[in-house]
Amino acid sequence: MRSVEALRSSHRHFSTFTISKPKNYSPTIPINADILLESVTSSQWQFIKHLTGKLNPTLISATLPNLRSSPDKILTFIENLSPNCLDITCYTLAISILSRQPSPKQATHLLKQVISARLASHNEVFDGLLGAREKLEIKSSIVLDLLVRAYCDLKKGEDALKCFYLMKQKGIMPKVETCNDLLSLFLKLNRTHLAWIVYAEMFRLKVNSTVCTFNIMINVLCREGKLKKAKEFIEHMQCLGVKPNLISYNTVIHGYCLKGDFEGANTIFETMIKKGIEPDSYTFNSLIRGMVKEGREKEVSSLLEKMNSFGLIPTAVTYNTLIDSCCNRGDLDKAFFYRDEMVKIGIVPSAATYNLLIHALFLDGRMAETDDLVKDMSEKRVLPDGITYNILINGYCRAGNAKKAFKFYDEMLSRGLQPTIVTYTSLINVLGKRNRMKEADDLVVEILRKGIFPDLIMFNALIDGHCANGNVERAFDILKEMNKMNVQPDEVTYNTLMLGYCKEGKIEEACNLLEEMKGRGIKPDHISYNTLISGYSRRGDMDDAFRVRDDMLSAGFNPTLLTYNALIQGLCKKQEGVLAEELLKEMVSKGITPDDSTYLSLIEGIGDVDSFLGRKDPS
């Protein structure tokens, strides 16, 4: 648990040239609750800050209850104190008084500070608030509701649920809004089983559900793929006297569309219309998404017409849905057609629109058009967002353009946006291709400073870069770092290290790595075996190469083109033409087509390859 020093940075700092003092204050008189109270009520904040060294939690706790009539002073009072003057009792007293205000904003703000600073466990905070309620003779339980909701806002689901149960144990009925916050949090965290637990508790506690409650649970059912039950839930809420609203129907429509069941979504849509609930743009955007997901884009025009009949016009989201569909199909011409159409009717393309198009252009290798689109984005004064920068950096990295990738990386950081771990990995990859591994290592140090921990893919990229650039020793240092950080290597990690050893001619060491990976429960794949086969073949140790080939077969892997090429190359270098011919026959009989590498190797050991393969002279 961190000390109260953790709150120091969140306190305000003021400066002035004079410090006013209460009339009855004398430096020789000890500070008491009355003097402190007078200082607070008269807003003598500089004087209070000046007294920080003489104040303690006991004195603060004695003063706070007398500020019930001046709750507007409390937050400023707390913020002008050194955290050393405060304990959990002080905070819970202050929070409890603030909770009595019409707006819960200040109480929630202070609660979040206490929670974020980890000044106390959820139990201690809860008990502190109970004690404060008793001391202040507050009957309302709103402060405990605010505690649960503060944990929800901070996405601390476990603590929120524990406080919910503590309320239940104390016989305190949580408000429906508190329950809804819990349900909503567990939905966002995709922990739907906990949402059902809370919902069941609401039923047991006889907390009356609102339309918001039902909408969340409908969303939960849709998230779980239980669309039929979600549909039935709408009927269930009607039986309980709660009228479904547009959100209720939109949620189910969206669920059906995500599943690709447009007809199911349309049935809900028709029911909604019959109930007299008019759709909105979200309704139609969902339906359009469902329709294009089923590949029925030609029918979208009828939906757009229906949308117009309700007095609704397509939004940027509508067109982005259509553009996304076209991009996914690789139909960039149609995607740009929709972009032009949205501009024609006065809808400004959003960053999301540009992101879809830029990403599609990168995938299609149309780099020049990507540059033009980025320029157009700038001219239209559409600010790139984090996604834009990540797409650009990843795209230019894949294209091997480190200069442009780092240009956008620097621009991204200058705007206070943070790259994703995938983007950092792309940058490391491109640095590896450019033999700039010192910069790659420095980038990892920078990432760690930001509190971002490399994942397996990033570590593999680093190992690959160092191995490719001949620094296998450094690659093994990274493997040690992985072990320290409890990031488990996989077959890619070991295959890369094995390849690094093989390039240095250290085939035995590579073989030891194969055994090591087996010992760690990592199954070698065909690349693992092919790497060793290739290593032995290049060195001319064909007996060992064939031994590994046999091990490969025993492990259930069939030889690939790479396997045969490596073996044929090794045999041909040793002038073992007859054996190479046998392998070629075997290779062809298994339906593996020789490539240029195969032929180049065979030229060394076989005179007439075409004749050997039974091909007729075209002349």
Coordinates of C-alpha atoms in Angstrom, one line a residue:
M1 CA 0.0 0.0 0.0
R2 CA 1.4 3.4 -1.0
S3 CA 1.7 6.2 1.6
V4 CA -0.3 9.4 1.5
E5 CA 2.6 10.9 -0.4
A6 CA 0.9 9.5 -3.5
L7 CA -1.6 12.2 -3.3
R8 CA 0.9 15.0 -3.1
S9 CA 1.1 15.5 -6.9
S10 CA -2.7 15.9 -7.1
H11 CA -2.8 18.8 -4.7
R12 CA -2.9 22.4 -5.9
H13 CA -0.1 24.8 -5.3
F14 CA -0.6 28.5 -4.6
S15 CA 1.9 31.3 -4.2
T16 CA 1.4 34.7 -2.6
F17 CA 3.5 37.4 -0.9
T18 CA 1.5 37.7 2.3
I19 CA 0.0 35.3 4.7
S20 CA -3.1 36.5 6.7
K21 CA -3.7 35.0 10.1
P22 CA -6.8 34.6 12.2
K23 CA -7.4 37.4 14.7
N24 CA -7.0 35.2 17.8
Y25 CA -3.9 33.5 16.5
S26 CA -0.5 33.9 18.3
P27 CA 2.6 31.9 17.3
T28 CA 2.9 30.9 21.0
I29 CA -0.6 29.4 21.1
P30 CA -0.9 25.8 19.8
I31 CA -3.2 25.4 16.8
N32 CA -6.6 24.0 17.8
A33 CA -9.8 23.0 16.0
D34 CA -11.3 26.5 16.5
I35 CA -8.4 28.4 15.0
L36 CA -8.3 25.9 12.1
L37 CA -12.0 26.2 11.6
E38 CA -11.9 30.0 11.5
S39 CA -9.0 29.8 9.0
V40 CA -11.0 27.5 6.7
T41 CA -14.3 29.4 6.9
S42 CA -12.4 32.6 6.1
S43 CA -10.5 30.9 3.2
Q44 CA -7.1 31.6 4.6
W45 CA -5.5 29.0 2.5
Q46 CA -2.0 30.3 2.6
F47 CA -2.0 30.4 6.3
I48 CA -3.2 26.8 6.4
K49 CA -0.4 25.8 4.1
H50 CA 2.0 27.7 6.3
L51 CA 0.8 25.6 9.3
T52 CA 1.1 22.2 7.5
G53 CA 3.9 21.1 9.8
K54 CA 1.8 21.7 12.9
L55 CA -1.3 19.9 11.7
N56 CA -2.1 16.2 12.2
P57 CA -4.9 13.8 11.3
T58 CA -6.5 14.1 14.7
L59 CA -6.8 17.9 14.5
I60 CA -8.1 17.7 10.9
S61 CA -10.7 15.0 11.9
A62 CA -11.9 17.2 14.8
T63 CA -12.3 20.2 12.4
L64 CA -14.0 18.6 9.5
P65 CA -17.4 17.8 11.2
N66 CA -17.7 21.5 12.0
L67 CA -17.6 22.3 8.3
R68 CA -20.9 20.6 7.5
S69 CA -22.5 24.0 7.0
S70 CA -19.6 25.0 4.6
P71 CA -19.2 22.0 2.4
D72 CA -18.0 24.1 -0.5
K73 CA -14.8 24.8 1.6
I74 CA -13.9 21.2 2.2
L75 CA -12.3 20.2 -1.1
T76 CA -10.1 23.3 -1.2
F77 CA -9.2 22.7 2.5
I78 CA -8.1 19.1 1.8
E79 CA -6.2 20.2 -1.3
N80 CA -4.2 22.8 0.6
L81 CA -3.0 20.3 3.2
S82 CA 0.0 18.1 3.0
P83 CA -0.9 14.5 2.6
N84 CA 1.0 13.8 5.8
C85 CA -1.7 15.6 7.7
L86 CA -4.4 13.3 6.5
D87 CA -5.4 9.7 7.2
I88 CA -8.3 7.6 5.9
T89 CA -10.6 9.0 8.7
C90 CA -10.0 12.5 7.4
Y91 CA -10.7 11.6 3.9
T92 CA -13.9 9.6 4.7
L93 CA -15.2 12.4 6.8
A94 CA -14.6 14.9 4.1
I95 CA -16.1 12.7 1.4
S96 CA -19.2 12.0 3.6
I97 CA -19.8 15.8 4.1
L98 CA -19.3 16.4 0.3
S99 CA -21.7 13.6 -0.5
R100 CA -24.5 15.8 1.0
Q101 CA -24.1 18.4 -1.7
P102 CA -26.6 18.5 -4.6
S103 CA -23.9 17.4 -7.0
P104 CA -21.8 14.3 -6.2
K105 CA -18.9 15.6 -8.3
Q106 CA -16.6 16.7 -5.5
A107 CA -17.2 13.7 -3.3
T108 CA -16.6 11.4 -6.3
H109 CA -13.5 13.3 -7.2
L110 CA -12.0 12.8 -3.7
L111 CA -13.1 9.2 -3.6
K112 CA -11.2 8.5 -6.9
Q113 CA -8.1 10.2 -5.5
V114 CA -8.2 8.0 -2.4
I115 CA -8.8 4.8 -4.4
S116 CA -6.1 5.7 -7.1
A117 CA -3.5 6.5 -4.4
R118 CA -4.2 3.2 -2.7
L119 CA -4.4 4.8 0.7
A120 CA -6.6 2.1 2.0
S121 CA -8.2 -1.2 1.0
H122 CA -11.9 -1.3 -0.2
N123 CA -12.8 -2.6 3.3
E124 CA -11.0 0.2 5.1
V125 CA -12.6 2.9 2.9
F126 CA -16.0 1.3 3.3
D127 CA -15.7 1.1 7.1
G128 CA -14.3 4.6 7.2
L129 CA -17.4 5.9 5.4
L130 CA -19.7 3.9 7.7
G131 CA -17.9 5.5 10.7
A132 CA -18.1 9.0 9.2
R133 CA -21.9 8.5 8.5
E134 CA -22.4 7.6 12.2
K135 CA -20.2 10.4 13.5
L136 CA -21.9 13.0 11.3
E137 CA -25.4 11.4 11.9
I138 CA -26.0 11.1 8.2
K139 CA -28.9 8.7 7.4
S140 CA -28.5 8.7 3.7
S141 CA -26.4 5.9 2.2
I142 CA -25.5 7.9 -0.9
V143 CA -21.8 8.0 0.0
L144 CA -21.6 4.2 -0.2
D145 CA -23.3 4.3 -3.5
L146 CA -20.8 6.8 -4.6
L147 CA -18.0 4.5 -3.5
V148 CA -19.2 1.7 -5.6
R149 CA -19.7 4.0 -8.6
A150 CA -16.2 5.5 -8.1
Y151 CA -14.7 2.0 -8.3
C152 CA -16.8 1.4 -11.4
D153 CA -15.5 4.7 -13.0
L154 CA -12.0 3.5 -12.4
K155 CA -12.8 0.1 -13.9
K156 CA -12.1 -1.7 -10.6
G157 CA -14.8 -4.3 -10.9
E158 CA -13.7 -6.6 -8.2
D159 CA -13.6 -3.9 -5.6
A160 CA -16.8 -2.4 -6.8
L161 CA -18.6 -5.8 -6.4
K162 CA -17.1 -6.3 -2.9
C163 CA -18.4 -2.9 -1.8
F164 CA -21.8 -3.8 -3.3
Y165 CA -21.8 -7.0 -1.1
L166 CA -20.7 -5.0 1.9
M167 CA -23.7 -2.8 1.5
K168 CA -25.9 -5.8 1.3
Q169 CA -24.3 -7.3 4.4
K170 CA -25.0 -4.1 6.3
G171 CA -28.6 -4.1 5.1
I172 CA -28.1 -1.0 3.0
M173 CA -30.0 -0.9 -0.2
P174 CA -27.9 0.2 -3.2
K175 CA -29.6 2.6 -5.6
V176 CA -30.6 1.3 -9.0
E177 CA -28.1 3.7 -10.6
T178 CA -25.3 2.0 -8.6
C179 CA -26.5 -1.4 -9.8
N180 CA -26.6 -0.1 -13.4
D181 CA -23.1 1.2 -13.1
L182 CA -21.9 -2.3 -12.0
L183 CA -23.8 -4.0 -14.8
S184 CA -22.4 -1.6 -17.4
L185 CA -18.9 -2.1 -16.1
F186 CA -19.0 -5.8 -16.3
L187 CA -20.5 -5.6 -19.8
K188 CA -17.6 -3.3 -20.9
L189 CA -15.1 -5.7 -19.3
N190 CA -16.8 -8.6 -21.1
R191 CA -17.4 -10.3 -17.7
T192 CA -21.0 -11.0 -18.4
H193 CA -21.3 -13.8 -15.8
L194 CA -20.7 -11.1 -13.1
A195 CA -23.4 -8.9 -14.7
W196 CA -25.9 -11.8 -14.2
I197 CA -24.8 -12.2 -10.6
V198 CA -25.4 -8.5 -9.9
Y199 CA -28.7 -8.7 -11.7
A200 CA -29.8 -11.6 -9.6
E201 CA -28.8 -9.8 -6.5
M202 CA -30.9 -6.8 -7.6
F203 CA -33.9 -9.2 -7.9
R204 CA -33.2 -10.6 -4.4
L205 CA -32.8 -7.1 -2.9
K206 CA -36.0 -6.0 -4.7
V207 CA -34.2 -3.2 -6.5
N208 CA -36.6 -2.1 -9.2
S209 CA -35.0 -2.3 -12.6
T210 CA -35.3 0.7 -14.9
V211 CA -35.3 0.7 -18.7
C212 CA -31.5 1.4 -18.4
T213 CA -31.1 -1.8 -16.4
F214 CA -33.0 -3.9 -19.0
N215 CA -31.1 -2.3 -21.9
I216 CA -27.8 -3.3 -20.3
M217 CA -29.0 -6.8 -19.8
I218 CA -30.2 -7.0 -23.4
N219 CA -26.8 -5.9 -24.4
V220 CA -25.3 -8.6 -22.2
L221 CA -27.4 -11.2 -24.0
C222 CA -26.4 -9.9 -27.4
R223 CA -22.7 -10.0 -26.3
E224 CA -23.2 -13.6 -25.3
G225 CA -24.8 -14.3 -28.7
K226 CA -28.2 -15.1 -27.2
L227 CA -30.2 -13.0 -29.6
K228 CA -33.4 -15.0 -29.2
K229 CA -33.3 -14.5 -25.5
A230 CA -32.5 -10.8 -26.0
K231 CA -35.6 -10.5 -28.1
E232 CA -37.6 -12.3 -25.5
F233 CA -36.2 -10.0 -22.8
I234 CA -37.9 -7.0 -24.5
E235 CA -41.2 -8.8 -24.1
H236 CA -40.3 -9.6 -20.5
M237 CA -39.6 -6.0 -19.6
Q238 CA -43.0 -5.1 -21.1
C239 CA -44.7 -7.6 -18.8
L240 CA -43.0 -6.0 -15.9
G241 CA -44.4 -2.6 -16.9
V242 CA -41.2 -1.1 -18.3
K243 CA -41.7 0.2 -21.8
P244 CA -38.8 -0.6 -24.2
N245 CA -37.2 2.4 -25.9
L246 CA -35.3 3.0 -29.0
I247 CA -32.0 1.9 -27.3
S248 CA -33.7 -1.5 -26.4
Y249 CA -34.5 -2.2 -30.0
N250 CA -31.3 -0.8 -31.4
T251 CA -29.3 -3.0 -29.2
V252 CA -31.0 -6.2 -30.5
I253 CA -30.9 -5.0 -34.1
H254 CA -27.2 -4.3 -33.7
G255 CA -26.7 -7.8 -32.2
Y256 CA -28.4 -9.5 -35.2
C257 CA -26.4 -7.4 -37.7
L258 CA -23.1 -8.2 -36.0
K259 CA -24.0 -11.9 -36.3
G260 CA -24.7 -11.3 -40.0
D261 CA -28.5 -12.1 -39.6
F262 CA -30.0 -9.2 -41.5
E263 CA -33.5 -10.8 -41.7
G264 CA -33.5 -11.2 -37.9
A265 CA -32.5 -7.6 -37.5
N266 CA -35.2 -6.5 -40.0
T267 CA -37.9 -8.4 -38.0
I268 CA -37.0 -6.5 -34.9
F269 CA -37.0 -3.3 -36.9
E270 CA -40.5 -3.9 -38.2
T271 CA -41.7 -4.7 -34.6
M272 CA -40.2 -1.5 -33.4
I273 CA -42.0 0.5 -36.1
K274 CA -45.3 -1.2 -35.2
K275 CA -44.8 -0.2 -31.6
G276 CA -44.6 3.4 -32.7
I277 CA -40.9 3.9 -32.0
E278 CA -39.2 5.8 -34.8
P279 CA -35.7 4.6 -35.8
D280 CA -32.6 6.9 -35.8
S281 CA -29.4 7.0 -37.8
Y282 CA -27.9 4.3 -35.5
T283 CA -30.7 1.9 -36.4
F284 CA -30.1 2.3 -40.1
N285 CA -26.3 2.2 -39.8
S286 CA -26.6 -1.1 -38.0
L287 CA -29.0 -2.4 -40.7
I288 CA -26.6 -1.3 -43.4
R289 CA -23.7 -3.0 -41.6
G290 CA -25.7 -6.2 -41.4
M291 CA -26.7 -6.0 -45.1
V292 CA -23.2 -5.5 -46.4
K293 CA -21.9 -8.2 -44.1
E294 CA -24.2 -10.6 -45.9
G295 CA -22.8 -9.3 -49.2
R296 CA -26.0 -7.6 -50.2
E297 CA -24.5 -4.2 -50.9
K298 CA -26.7 -3.8 -54.0
E299 CA -29.7 -3.6 -51.8
V300 CA -28.3 -0.8 -49.6
S301 CA -29.9 1.8 -51.8
S302 CA -33.4 0.6 -50.7
L303 CA -32.3 1.1 -47.0
L304 CA -31.0 4.5 -47.8
E305 CA -34.4 5.4 -49.3
K306 CA -36.2 4.1 -46.3
M307 CA -33.9 6.1 -44.1
N308 CA -34.8 9.2 -46.1
S309 CA -38.5 8.4 -45.7
F310 CA -38.0 8.9 -41.9
G311 CA -36.4 12.2 -42.5
L312 CA -33.0 10.9 -41.7
I313 CA -29.9 11.5 -43.8
P314 CA -26.8 9.3 -44.0
T315 CA -24.1 10.2 -41.6
A316 CA -20.3 9.8 -41.8
V317 CA -20.8 6.5 -39.9
T318 CA -23.2 5.3 -42.7
Y319 CA -20.7 6.0 -45.4
N320 CA -17.8 4.6 -43.3
T321 CA -19.7 1.4 -43.0
L322 CA -20.0 1.2 -46.8
I323 CA -16.4 2.2 -47.3
D324 CA -15.2 -0.4 -44.8
S325 CA -17.2 -3.1 -46.6
C326 CA -15.6 -2.1 -50.0
C327 CA -12.1 -2.0 -48.5
N328 CA -12.5 -5.5 -47.0
R329 CA -13.5 -6.8 -50.4
G330 CA -10.6 -5.0 -52.0
D331 CA -12.9 -2.9 -54.1
L332 CA -11.1 0.4 -53.6
D333 CA -12.7 2.1 -56.6
K334 CA -16.1 1.7 -55.0
A335 CA -14.7 2.8 -51.6
F336 CA -13.5 6.0 -53.1
F337 CA -16.8 6.4 -54.9
Y338 CA -18.6 6.4 -51.6
R339 CA -16.0 8.9 -50.2
D340 CA -16.8 11.2 -53.1
E341 CA -20.5 10.8 -52.7
M342 CA -20.4 11.7 -49.0
V343 CA -18.4 14.8 -49.8
K344 CA -20.9 15.7 -52.6
I345 CA -23.8 15.8 -50.1
G346 CA -21.8 17.9 -47.6
I347 CA -20.5 15.3 -45.2
V348 CA -16.9 15.9 -44.3
P349 CA -14.9 12.6 -44.2
S350 CA -13.7 11.9 -40.7
A351 CA -10.4 10.6 -39.5
A352 CA -12.1 7.2 -39.4
T353 CA -12.9 7.5 -43.1
Y354 CA -9.3 8.3 -44.0
N355 CA -8.1 5.5 -41.7
L356 CA -10.1 2.9 -43.7
L357 CA -8.9 4.2 -47.0
I358 CA -5.2 4.6 -46.0
H359 CA -5.1 1.1 -44.5
A360 CA -6.7 -0.4 -47.7
L361 CA -4.2 1.5 -49.9
F362 CA -1.3 0.1 -47.8
L363 CA -2.6 -3.4 -48.1
D364 CA -2.9 -2.9 -51.9
G365 CA 0.7 -1.6 -52.1
R366 CA -0.5 1.8 -53.5
M367 CA 2.0 3.9 -51.7
A368 CA 1.8 7.0 -53.9
E369 CA -1.9 7.2 -53.4
T370 CA -1.4 6.8 -49.7
D371 CA 0.8 9.8 -49.6
D372 CA -1.8 11.8 -51.6
L373 CA -4.5 10.8 -49.1
V374 CA -2.4 11.9 -46.2
K375 CA -1.8 15.2 -47.9
D376 CA -5.5 15.6 -48.7
M377 CA -6.3 14.9 -45.0
S378 CA -4.0 17.8 -44.0
E379 CA -5.5 20.1 -46.6
K380 CA -9.0 19.3 -45.4
R381 CA -7.8 20.0 -41.8
V382 CA -8.8 16.6 -40.6
L383 CA -6.6 15.8 -37.7
P384 CA -5.0 12.4 -37.7
D385 CA -5.9 10.4 -34.6
G386 CA -3.9 7.6 -32.9
I387 CA -5.3 5.0 -35.2
T388 CA -4.2 7.1 -38.3
Y389 CA -0.6 7.3 -37.0
N390 CA -0.5 3.6 -36.1
I391 CA -1.7 2.7 -39.6
L392 CA 0.8 5.0 -41.2
I393 CA 3.7 3.8 -39.1
N394 CA 2.9 0.2 -39.5
G395 CA 2.3 0.6 -43.3
Y396 CA 5.6 2.4 -43.9
C397 CA 7.4 -0.1 -41.8
R398 CA 6.0 -3.0 -43.8
A399 CA 7.1 -1.2 -46.9
G400 CA 10.6 -0.8 -45.5
N401 CA 10.4 3.0 -45.4
A402 CA 12.0 3.6 -42.0
K403 CA 12.4 7.4 -42.7
K404 CA 8.7 8.0 -43.2
A405 CA 7.7 5.6 -40.4
F406 CA 9.8 7.6 -37.9
K407 CA 8.6 10.9 -39.3
F408 CA 5.1 10.0 -38.3
Y409 CA 6.2 8.4 -35.1
D410 CA 7.8 11.7 -34.0
E411 CA 4.8 13.7 -35.2
M412 CA 2.5 11.3 -33.2
L413 CA 4.5 11.8 -30.0
S414 CA 4.6 15.6 -30.5
R415 CA 0.8 15.5 -30.5
G416 CA 0.7 13.6 -27.2
L417 CA -0.6 10.4 -28.9
Q418 CA 0.9 7.0 -27.9
P419 CA 1.7 4.3 -30.4
T420 CA 0.4 0.8 -29.7
I421 CA 2.7 -2.1 -28.9
V422 CA 2.1 -3.4 -32.4
T423 CA 3.4 -0.1 -33.8
Y424 CA 6.5 -0.3 -31.7
T425 CA 7.1 -3.8 -32.9
S426 CA 6.8 -2.6 -36.5
L427 CA 9.4 0.1 -35.8
I428 CA 11.7 -2.6 -34.3
N429 CA 11.2 -4.8 -37.4
V430 CA 12.1 -2.0 -39.8
L431 CA 15.2 -1.1 -37.8
G432 CA 16.2 -4.7 -37.9
K433 CA 15.9 -4.7 -41.7
R434 CA 18.1 -1.6 -41.8
N435 CA 20.8 -3.0 -39.5
R436 CA 20.0 -0.4 -36.9
M437 CA 19.6 -2.6 -33.9
K438 CA 21.3 -0.1 -31.5
E439 CA 18.3 2.2 -32.2
A440 CA 15.9 -0.8 -31.8
D441 CA 17.4 -1.5 -28.3
D442 CA 17.2 2.2 -27.4
L443 CA 13.5 2.2 -28.5
V444 CA 12.8 -0.7 -26.1
V445 CA 14.4 1.3 -23.3
E446 CA 12.1 4.2 -24.2
I447 CA 9.1 1.9 -24.2
L448 CA 9.9 0.5 -20.8
R449 CA 10.3 4.1 -19.4
K450 CA 6.7 4.7 -20.5
G451 CA 5.5 1.7 -18.5
I452 CA 4.9 -0.4 -21.6
F453 CA 6.2 -4.0 -21.3
P454 CA 7.3 -5.8 -24.5
D455 CA 5.2 -8.8 -25.4
L456 CA 6.3 -12.0 -27.1
I457 CA 6.0 -10.6 -30.6
M458 CA 8.2 -7.6 -29.8
F459 CA 10.8 -9.8 -28.2
N460 CA 10.8 -12.1 -31.2
A461 CA 11.2 -9.1 -33.5
L462 CA 14.3 -8.0 -31.4
I463 CA 15.8 -11.5 -31.5
D464 CA 15.2 -11.7 -35.2
G465 CA 16.8 -8.4 -35.8
H466 CA 19.9 -9.2 -33.8
C467 CA 20.2 -12.7 -35.4
A468 CA 19.8 -11.3 -38.9
N469 CA 22.5 -8.8 -38.2
G470 CA 24.9 -11.4 -36.9
N471 CA 24.6 -10.6 -33.2
V472 CA 23.4 -13.9 -31.8
E473 CA 25.0 -13.3 -28.4
R474 CA 22.8 -10.2 -28.0
A475 CA 19.8 -12.2 -29.1
F476 CA 20.4 -14.7 -26.3
D477 CA 20.6 -11.8 -23.8
I478 CA 17.1 -10.8 -24.9
L479 CA 16.0 -14.4 -24.3
K480 CA 17.3 -14.0 -20.7
E481 CA 15.4 -10.8 -20.4
M482 CA 12.2 -12.6 -21.6
N483 CA 12.7 -15.2 -18.9
K484 CA 13.2 -12.4 -16.2
M485 CA 10.0 -10.7 -17.4
N486 CA 8.1 -14.0 -17.4
V487 CA 7.4 -13.8 -21.1
Q488 CA 7.4 -17.3 -22.4
P489 CA 9.2 -17.9 -25.7
D490 CA 7.5 -19.9 -28.4
E491 CA 8.7 -21.9 -31.4
V492 CA 9.3 -18.7 -33.4
T493 CA 11.7 -17.5 -30.7
Y494 CA 13.7 -20.8 -30.8
N495 CA 13.5 -21.1 -34.6
T496 CA 15.1 -17.7 -35.0
L497 CA 17.9 -18.5 -32.5
M498 CA 18.5 -21.8 -34.2
L499 CA 18.7 -20.0 -37.6
G500 CA 21.2 -17.5 -36.1
Y501 CA 23.4 -20.4 -34.9
C502 CA 23.1 -22.2 -38.2
K503 CA 24.2 -19.1 -40.1
E504 CA 27.4 -19.1 -37.9
G505 CA 27.9 -22.8 -38.6
K506 CA 27.1 -23.8 -35.0
I507 CA 24.7 -26.6 -35.9
E508 CA 25.3 -28.6 -32.7
E509 CA 24.4 -25.6 -30.6
A510 CA 21.2 -25.2 -32.7
C511 CA 20.4 -28.9 -32.1
N512 CA 20.8 -28.3 -28.4
L513 CA 18.2 -25.5 -28.7
L514 CA 15.8 -27.9 -30.3
E515 CA 16.1 -30.1 -27.2
E516 CA 15.8 -27.1 -24.9
M517 CA 12.6 -26.0 -26.5
K518 CA 11.2 -29.6 -26.1
G519 CA 12.2 -29.5 -22.5
R520 CA 10.2 -26.3 -22.0
G521 CA 7.1 -27.9 -23.5
I522 CA 7.4 -26.0 -26.8
K523 CA 6.8 -28.3 -29.8
P524 CA 9.2 -27.9 -32.7
D525 CA 7.5 -27.2 -36.1
H526 CA 8.5 -28.0 -39.6
I527 CA 10.6 -24.7 -39.6
S528 CA 12.6 -26.0 -36.7
Y529 CA 13.5 -29.2 -38.5
N530 CA 14.1 -27.5 -41.9
T531 CA 16.5 -25.0 -40.2
L532 CA 18.6 -27.8 -38.9
I533 CA 18.4 -29.8 -42.2
S534 CA 19.5 -26.7 -44.1
G535 CA 22.3 -26.0 -41.6
Y536 CA 23.7 -29.6 -41.9
S537 CA 23.3 -29.6 -45.7
R538 CA 25.2 -26.3 -46.1
R539 CA 28.0 -27.8 -44.0
G540 CA 28.0 -31.0 -46.0
D541 CA 27.0 -33.2 -43.1
M542 CA 24.3 -35.1 -45.1
D543 CA 24.1 -38.1 -42.7
D544 CA 23.0 -35.7 -39.9
A545 CA 20.7 -33.8 -42.3
F546 CA 18.9 -37.0 -43.2
R547 CA 18.8 -38.0 -39.5
V548 CA 16.9 -34.7 -38.8
R549 CA 14.7 -35.4 -41.8
D550 CA 13.8 -38.8 -40.2
D551 CA 13.1 -37.1 -36.9
M552 CA 10.9 -34.6 -38.7
L553 CA 8.9 -37.5 -40.2
S554 CA 8.6 -39.2 -36.8
A555 CA 7.3 -36.0 -35.4
G556 CA 4.5 -36.0 -37.9
F557 CA 5.7 -33.4 -40.3
N558 CA 5.9 -34.0 -44.0
P559 CA 9.0 -32.7 -45.9
T560 CA 8.3 -29.4 -47.7
L561 CA 9.9 -27.7 -50.7
L562 CA 12.5 -26.2 -48.3
T563 CA 13.3 -29.6 -47.0
Y564 CA 14.0 -31.1 -50.4
N565 CA 15.8 -28.0 -51.6
A566 CA 18.2 -28.1 -48.6
L567 CA 18.9 -31.9 -49.0
I568 CA 19.3 -31.7 -52.8
Q569 CA 21.6 -28.7 -52.5
G570 CA 23.7 -30.5 -49.9
L571 CA 23.9 -33.7 -52.0
C572 CA 24.7 -31.8 -55.2
K573 CA 27.6 -29.9 -53.5
K574 CA 29.0 -33.3 -52.5
Q575 CA 28.5 -34.5 -56.1
E576 CA 26.0 -37.1 -54.9
G577 CA 23.9 -36.7 -58.1
V578 CA 22.3 -40.1 -58.0
L579 CA 20.9 -39.5 -54.5
A580 CA 19.8 -36.0 -55.6
E581 CA 17.9 -37.6 -58.5
E582 CA 16.1 -40.0 -56.2
L583 CA 15.1 -37.1 -54.0
L584 CA 13.8 -35.2 -57.0
K585 CA 11.7 -38.2 -58.0
E586 CA 10.3 -38.5 -54.5
M587 CA 9.6 -34.8 -54.4
V588 CA 7.7 -34.7 -57.7
S589 CA 5.8 -37.9 -56.8
K590 CA 4.5 -36.2 -53.7
G591 CA 3.2 -33.3 -55.7
I592 CA 5.8 -30.8 -54.7
T593 CA 6.9 -28.6 -57.7
P594 CA 10.6 -27.9 -57.9
D595 CA 11.5 -24.2 -58.0
D596 CA 14.5 -22.2 -59.4
S597 CA 16.5 -23.1 -56.3
T598 CA 16.0 -26.8 -56.9
Y599 CA 17.1 -26.5 -60.5
L600 CA 20.2 -24.4 -59.7
S601 CA 21.3 -27.1 -57.3
L602 CA 20.6 -29.9 -59.6
I603 CA 22.7 -28.4 -62.4
E604 CA 25.7 -29.2 -60.3
G605 CA 24.8 -32.9 -60.0
I606 CA 22.7 -33.8 -63.0
G607 CA 23.4 -33.1 -66.6
D608 CA 20.0 -32.9 -68.3
V609 CA 17.2 -32.0 -65.9
D610 CA 14.5 -31.9 -68.5
S611 CA 15.4 -35.3 -69.8
F612 CA 15.4 -36.6 -66.3
L613 CA 11.9 -35.3 -65.7
G614 CA 10.7 -36.8 -68.9
R615 CA 10.1 -33.5 -70.7
K616 CA 10.2 -33.5 -74.5
D617 CA 12.5 -31.1 -76.3
P618 CA 10.2 -28.3 -77.5
S619 CA 12.1 -28.2 -80.8

